[in-house]
Amino acid sequence: MDAYISALMGLAGIAIGSLTSFASTWMTHRSQVKEKQREAEIAKREKLFSDFITEATRLYGDAISHQKDDVSDLVLLYALVAHMRLIASRPVVDGAELAMVRIVETYLTPNRSLSEIRDLARSGEMNFLLDFGEACRAELAAGGLSIGR
């Protein structure tokens, strides 16, 4: 009888050890998959924010030296903002919309000379992406998953 109990205890120990090993491996794998998904989400947001900054800067530079009523150049910028509405937090979208408004307003002003552009740069008025950049930094620092609607 003692031999059976010893054998059962041995089998129970093996089963518990195997189950523990399986559980720890599963938990480790699960956390690694979640981390990879989080990193991919952050990279996706960084790319979107970078694309917006590139396009907004290009359009702002064009708006300073060109006065126009044509909105066809703004289509990509509007598309980027629409994409941000799907995956970014409210402060990021608000910052992007504010930058878009500044670009449109700049297109409606008379063309600027180089000395006027220098004065704008010195006064800080050309820093139209400040709010957007700050909101992006805060969202990315929070792990990129802070969609506060």
PDB file of N, CA, C and O in Angstrom, residues 52 55-78 81 95-112 128-129:
ATOM      1  N   PHE A  52       1.888  63.182 -40.899  1.00  0.00           N
ATOM      2  CA  PHE A  52       1.129  64.426 -40.737  1.00  0.00           C
ATOM      3  C   PHE A  52       2.072  65.615 -40.613  1.00  0.00           C
ATOM      4  O   PHE A  52       1.866  66.653 -41.247  1.00  0.00           O
ATOM      5  N   GLU A  55       3.620  66.441 -44.052  1.00  0.00           N
ATOM      6  CA  GLU A  55       2.665  67.069 -44.978  1.00  0.00           C
ATOM      7  C   GLU A  55       2.248  68.455 -44.493  1.00  0.00           C
ATOM      8  O   GLU A  55       2.140  69.396 -45.278  1.00  0.00           O
ATOM      9  N   ALA A  56       2.014  68.610 -43.198  1.00  0.00           N
ATOM     10  CA  ALA A  56       1.604  69.908 -42.659  1.00  0.00           C
ATOM     11  C   ALA A  56       2.715  70.938 -42.842  1.00  0.00           C
ATOM     12  O   ALA A  56       2.446  72.094 -43.203  1.00  0.00           O
ATOM     13  N   THR A  57       3.937  70.531 -42.622  1.00  0.00           N
ATOM     14  CA  THR A  57       5.064  71.447 -42.786  1.00  0.00           C
ATOM     15  C   THR A  57       5.213  71.862 -44.249  1.00  0.00           C
ATOM     16  O   THR A  57       5.446  73.032 -44.555  1.00  0.00           O
ATOM     17  N   ARG A  58       5.085  70.900 -45.144  1.00  0.00           N
ATOM     18  CA  ARG A  58       5.164  71.209 -46.574  1.00  0.00           C
ATOM     19  C   ARG A  58       4.078  72.202 -46.972  1.00  0.00           C
ATOM     20  O   ARG A  58       4.338  73.201 -47.645  1.00  0.00           O
ATOM     21  N   LEU A  59       2.858  71.946 -46.520  1.00  0.00           N
ATOM     22  CA  LEU A  59       1.745  72.825 -46.874  1.00  0.00           C
ATOM     23  C   LEU A  59       1.884  74.204 -46.228  1.00  0.00           C
ATOM     24  O   LEU A  59       1.552  75.218 -46.853  1.00  0.00           O
ATOM     25  N   TYR A  60       2.382  74.269 -45.012  1.00  0.00           N
ATOM     26  CA  TYR A  60       2.561  75.566 -44.353  1.00  0.00           C
ATOM     27  C   TYR A  60       3.613  76.395 -45.093  1.00  0.00           C
ATOM     28  O   TYR A  60       3.424  77.596 -45.307  1.00  0.00           O
ATOM     29  N   GLY A  61       4.697  75.741 -45.494  1.00  0.00           N
ATOM     30  CA  GLY A  61       5.714  76.433 -46.279  1.00  0.00           C
ATOM     31  C   GLY A  61       5.151  76.953 -47.587  1.00  0.00           C
ATOM     32  O   GLY A  61       5.453  78.077 -48.014  1.00  0.00           O
ATOM     33  N   ASP A  62       4.301  76.165 -48.224  1.00  0.00           N
ATOM     34  CA  ASP A  62       3.649  76.591 -49.463  1.00  0.00           C
ATOM     35  C   ASP A  62       2.674  77.728 -49.188  1.00  0.00           C
ATOM     36  O   ASP A  62       2.589  78.686 -49.955  1.00  0.00           O
ATOM     37  N   ALA A  63       1.950  77.651 -48.084  1.00  0.00           N
ATOM     38  CA  ALA A  63       0.943  78.661 -47.755  1.00  0.00           C
ATOM     39  C   ALA A  63       1.569  80.021 -47.466  1.00  0.00           C
ATOM     40  O   ALA A  63       0.964  81.047 -47.757  1.00  0.00           O
ATOM     41  N   ILE A  64       2.768  80.027 -46.908  1.00  0.00           N
ATOM     42  CA  ILE A  64       3.431  81.291 -46.604  1.00  0.00           C
ATOM     43  C   ILE A  64       3.740  82.070 -47.882  1.00  0.00           C
ATOM     44  O   ILE A  64       3.631  83.287 -47.922  1.00  0.00           O
ATOM     45  N   SER A  65       4.086  81.336 -48.929  1.00  0.00           N
ATOM     46  CA  SER A  65       4.507  82.017 -50.155  1.00  0.00           C
ATOM     47  C   SER A  65       3.480  81.967 -51.283  1.00  0.00           C
ATOM     48  O   SER A  65       3.736  82.488 -52.359  1.00  0.00           O
ATOM     49  N   HIS A  66       2.350  81.339 -51.064  1.00  0.00           N
ATOM     50  CA  HIS A  66       1.311  81.254 -52.096  1.00  0.00           C
ATOM     51  C   HIS A  66      -0.054  81.545 -51.492  1.00  0.00           C
ATOM     52  O   HIS A  66      -0.383  81.045 -50.433  1.00  0.00           O
ATOM     53  N   GLN A  67      -0.814  82.319 -52.216  1.00  0.00           N
ATOM     54  CA  GLN A  67      -2.183  82.598 -51.791  1.00  0.00           C
ATOM     55  C   GLN A  67      -3.083  81.863 -52.777  1.00  0.00           C
ATOM     56  O   GLN A  67      -2.948  82.017 -53.988  1.00  0.00           O
ATOM     57  N   LYS A  68      -3.969  81.008 -52.300  1.00  0.00           N
ATOM     58  CA  LYS A  68      -4.835  80.267 -53.210  1.00  0.00           C
ATOM     59  C   LYS A  68      -6.155  79.923 -52.556  1.00  0.00           C
ATOM     60  O   LYS A  68      -6.287  79.911 -51.345  1.00  0.00           O
ATOM     61  N   ASP A  69      -7.107  79.625 -53.416  1.00  0.00           N
ATOM     62  CA  ASP A  69      -8.440  79.222 -52.968  1.00  0.00           C
ATOM     63  C   ASP A  69      -8.695  77.752 -53.258  1.00  0.00           C
ATOM     64  O   ASP A  69      -9.785  77.254 -53.000  1.00  0.00           O
ATOM     65  N   ASP A  70      -7.710  77.055 -53.790  1.00  0.00           N
ATOM     66  CA  ASP A  70      -7.851  75.655 -54.178  1.00  0.00           C
ATOM     67  C   ASP A  70      -7.547  74.762 -52.971  1.00  0.00           C
ATOM     68  O   ASP A  70      -6.519  74.904 -52.326  1.00  0.00           O
ATOM     69  N   VAL A  71      -8.436  73.847 -52.677  1.00  0.00           N
ATOM     70  CA  VAL A  71      -8.255  72.976 -51.513  1.00  0.00           C
ATOM     71  C   VAL A  71      -7.678  71.614 -51.874  1.00  0.00           C
ATOM     72  O   VAL A  71      -7.473  70.789 -50.999  1.00  0.00           O
ATOM     73  N   SER A  72      -7.379  71.383 -53.137  1.00  0.00           N
ATOM     74  CA  SER A  72      -6.914  70.054 -53.546  1.00  0.00           C
ATOM     75  C   SER A  72      -5.603  69.660 -52.867  1.00  0.00           C
ATOM     76  O   SER A  72      -5.362  68.480 -52.629  1.00  0.00           O
ATOM     77  N   ASP A  73      -4.750  70.643 -52.538  1.00  0.00           N
ATOM     78  CA  ASP A  73      -3.503  70.322 -51.843  1.00  0.00           C
ATOM     79  C   ASP A  73      -3.745  69.845 -50.417  1.00  0.00           C
ATOM     80  O   ASP A  73      -2.888  69.185 -49.831  1.00  0.00           O
ATOM     81  N   LEU A  74      -4.884  70.162 -49.845  1.00  0.00           N
ATOM     82  CA  LEU A  74      -5.168  69.821 -48.451  1.00  0.00           C
ATOM     83  C   LEU A  74      -5.779  68.433 -48.272  1.00  0.00           C
ATOM     84  O   LEU A  74      -5.967  67.987 -47.136  1.00  0.00           O
ATOM     85  N   VAL A  75      -6.055  67.741 -49.358  1.00  0.00           N
ATOM     86  CA  VAL A  75      -6.764  66.458 -49.279  1.00  0.00           C
ATOM     87  C   VAL A  75      -5.988  65.434 -48.456  1.00  0.00           C
ATOM     88  O   VAL A  75      -6.558  64.778 -47.577  1.00  0.00           O
ATOM     89  N   LEU A  76      -4.684  65.298 -48.712  1.00  0.00           N
ATOM     90  CA  LEU A  76      -3.898  64.321 -47.960  1.00  0.00           C
ATOM     91  C   LEU A  76      -3.872  64.665 -46.471  1.00  0.00           C
ATOM     92  O   LEU A  76      -3.989  63.783 -45.620  1.00  0.00           O
ATOM     93  N   LEU A  77      -3.765  65.943 -46.161  1.00  0.00           N
ATOM     94  CA  LEU A  77      -3.752  66.363 -44.759  1.00  0.00           C
ATOM     95  C   LEU A  77      -5.074  66.016 -44.075  1.00  0.00           C
ATOM     96  O   LEU A  77      -5.089  65.506 -42.951  1.00  0.00           O
ATOM     97  N   TYR A  78      -6.179  66.263 -44.750  1.00  0.00           N
ATOM     98  CA  TYR A  78      -7.488  65.903 -44.193  1.00  0.00           C
ATOM     99  C   TYR A  78      -7.596  64.389 -44.003  1.00  0.00           C
ATOM    100  O   TYR A  78      -8.157  63.915 -43.007  1.00  0.00           O
ATOM    101  N   VAL A  81      -5.720  63.380 -40.872  1.00  0.00           N
ATOM    102  CA  VAL A  81      -6.473  63.736 -39.661  1.00  0.00           C
ATOM    103  C   VAL A  81      -7.626  62.750 -39.455  1.00  0.00           C
ATOM    104  O   VAL A  81      -7.901  62.315 -38.331  1.00  0.00           O
ATOM    105  N   GLY A  95      -5.027  68.872 -31.754  1.00  0.00           N
ATOM    106  CA  GLY A  95      -3.799  69.530 -32.192  1.00  0.00           C
ATOM    107  C   GLY A  95      -3.642  69.488 -33.701  1.00  0.00           C
ATOM    108  O   GLY A  95      -3.219  70.476 -34.326  1.00  0.00           O
ATOM    109  N   ALA A  96      -4.004  68.372 -34.307  1.00  0.00           N
ATOM    110  CA  ALA A  96      -3.929  68.251 -35.767  1.00  0.00           C
ATOM    111  C   ALA A  96      -4.934  69.184 -36.444  1.00  0.00           C
ATOM    112  O   ALA A  96      -4.613  69.838 -37.448  1.00  0.00           O
ATOM    113  N   GLU A  97      -6.134  69.243 -35.902  1.00  0.00           N
ATOM    114  CA  GLU A  97      -7.145  70.131 -36.482  1.00  0.00           C
ATOM    115  C   GLU A  97      -6.748  71.594 -36.344  1.00  0.00           C
ATOM    116  O   GLU A  97      -6.950  72.395 -37.262  1.00  0.00           O
ATOM    117  N   LEU A  98      -6.138  71.958 -35.216  1.00  0.00           N
ATOM    118  CA  LEU A  98      -5.659  73.321 -35.012  1.00  0.00           C
ATOM    119  C   LEU A  98      -4.564  73.660 -36.026  1.00  0.00           C
ATOM    120  O   LEU A  98      -4.555  74.755 -36.603  1.00  0.00           O
ATOM    121  N   ALA A  99      -3.666  72.737 -36.268  1.00  0.00           N
ATOM    122  CA  ALA A  99      -2.612  72.953 -37.266  1.00  0.00           C
ATOM    123  C   ALA A  99      -3.215  73.122 -38.659  1.00  0.00           C
ATOM    124  O   ALA A  99      -2.770  73.973 -39.440  1.00  0.00           O
ATOM    125  N   MET A 100      -4.228  72.325 -38.956  1.00  0.00           N
ATOM    126  CA  MET A 100      -4.901  72.433 -40.255  1.00  0.00           C
ATOM    127  C   MET A 100      -5.546  73.807 -40.418  1.00  0.00           C
ATOM    128  O   MET A 100      -5.455  74.421 -41.492  1.00  0.00           O
ATOM    129  N   VAL A 101      -6.186  74.289 -39.383  1.00  0.00           N
ATOM    130  CA  VAL A 101      -6.813  75.616 -39.423  1.00  0.00           C
ATOM    131  C   VAL A 101      -5.751  76.684 -39.671  1.00  0.00           C
ATOM    132  O   VAL A 101      -5.953  77.593 -40.477  1.00  0.00           O
ATOM    133  N   ARG A 102      -4.608  76.575 -38.990  1.00  0.00           N
ATOM    134  CA  ARG A 102      -3.528  77.541 -39.198  1.00  0.00           C
ATOM    135  C   ARG A 102      -3.034  77.535 -40.634  1.00  0.00           C
ATOM    136  O   ARG A 102      -2.737  78.579 -41.206  1.00  0.00           O
ATOM    137  N   ILE A 103      -2.941  76.349 -41.230  1.00  0.00           N
ATOM    138  CA  ILE A 103      -2.488  76.251 -42.619  1.00  0.00           C
ATOM    139  C   ILE A 103      -3.491  76.925 -43.551  1.00  0.00           C
ATOM    140  O   ILE A 103      -3.112  77.709 -44.433  1.00  0.00           O
ATOM    141  N   VAL A 104      -4.772  76.639 -43.369  1.00  0.00           N
ATOM    142  CA  VAL A 104      -5.808  77.246 -44.213  1.00  0.00           C
ATOM    143  C   VAL A 104      -5.792  78.760 -44.042  1.00  0.00           C
ATOM    144  O   VAL A 104      -5.859  79.508 -45.027  1.00  0.00           O
ATOM    145  N   GLU A 105      -5.690  79.225 -42.801  1.00  0.00           N
ATOM    146  CA  GLU A 105      -5.642  80.673 -42.561  1.00  0.00           C
ATOM    147  C   GLU A 105      -4.421  81.307 -43.226  1.00  0.00           C
ATOM    148  O   GLU A 105      -4.490  82.416 -43.749  1.00  0.00           O
ATOM    149  N   THR A 106      -3.309  80.607 -43.228  1.00  0.00           N
ATOM    150  CA  THR A 106      -2.091  81.127 -43.843  1.00  0.00           C
ATOM    151  C   THR A 106      -2.240  81.208 -45.359  1.00  0.00           C
ATOM    152  O   THR A 106      -1.746  82.147 -45.987  1.00  0.00           O
ATOM    153  N   TYR A 107      -2.926  80.231 -45.950  1.00  0.00           N
ATOM    154  CA  TYR A 107      -3.192  80.298 -47.397  1.00  0.00           C
ATOM    155  C   TYR A 107      -4.028  81.531 -47.741  1.00  0.00           C
ATOM    156  O   TYR A 107      -3.910  82.083 -48.829  1.00  0.00           O
ATOM    157  N   LEU A 108      -4.875  81.952 -46.833  1.00  0.00           N
ATOM    158  CA  LEU A 108      -5.766  83.088 -47.099  1.00  0.00           C
ATOM    159  C   LEU A 108      -5.095  84.440 -46.878  1.00  0.00           C
ATOM    160  O   LEU A 108      -5.672  85.465 -47.234  1.00  0.00           O
ATOM    161  N   THR A 109      -3.911  84.463 -46.295  1.00  0.00           N
ATOM    162  CA  THR A 109      -3.201  85.728 -46.075  1.00  0.00           C
ATOM    163  C   THR A 109      -2.337  86.045 -47.300  1.00  0.00           C
ATOM    164  O   THR A 109      -2.015  85.155 -48.090  1.00  0.00           O
ATOM    165  N   PRO A 110      -1.958  87.299 -47.451  1.00  0.00           N
ATOM    166  CA  PRO A 110      -1.078  87.656 -48.579  1.00  0.00           C
ATOM    167  C   PRO A 110       0.273  86.945 -48.468  1.00  0.00           C
ATOM    168  O   PRO A 110       0.697  86.557 -47.378  1.00  0.00           O
ATOM    169  N   ASN A 111       0.933  86.780 -49.609  1.00  0.00           N
ATOM    170  CA  ASN A 111       2.251  86.139 -49.637  1.00  0.00           C
ATOM    171  C   ASN A 111       3.226  86.906 -48.756  1.00  0.00           C
ATOM    172  O   ASN A 111       3.159  88.132 -48.656  1.00  0.00           O
ATOM    173  N   ARG A 112       4.130  86.188 -48.130  1.00  0.00           N
ATOM    174  CA  ARG A 112       5.098  86.797 -47.229  1.00  0.00           C
ATOM    175  C   ARG A 112       6.460  86.902 -47.905  1.00  0.00           C
ATOM    176  O   ARG A 112       6.868  86.009 -48.653  1.00  0.00           O
ATOM    177  N   PHE A 128       3.492  76.250 -35.531  1.00  0.00           N
ATOM    178  CA  PHE A 128       2.071  75.900 -35.545  1.00  0.00           C
ATOM    179  C   PHE A 128       1.810  74.452 -35.149  1.00  0.00           C
ATOM    180  O   PHE A 128       0.670  74.066 -34.934  1.00  0.00           O
ATOM    181  N   LEU A 129       2.851  73.641 -35.031  1.00  0.00           N
ATOM    182  CA  LEU A 129       2.689  72.235 -34.669  1.00  0.00           C
ATOM    183  C   LEU A 129       3.000  71.961 -33.192  1.00  0.00           C
ATOM    184  O   LEU A 129       3.083  70.812 -32.785  1.00  0.00           O
TER     185      LEU A 129
END
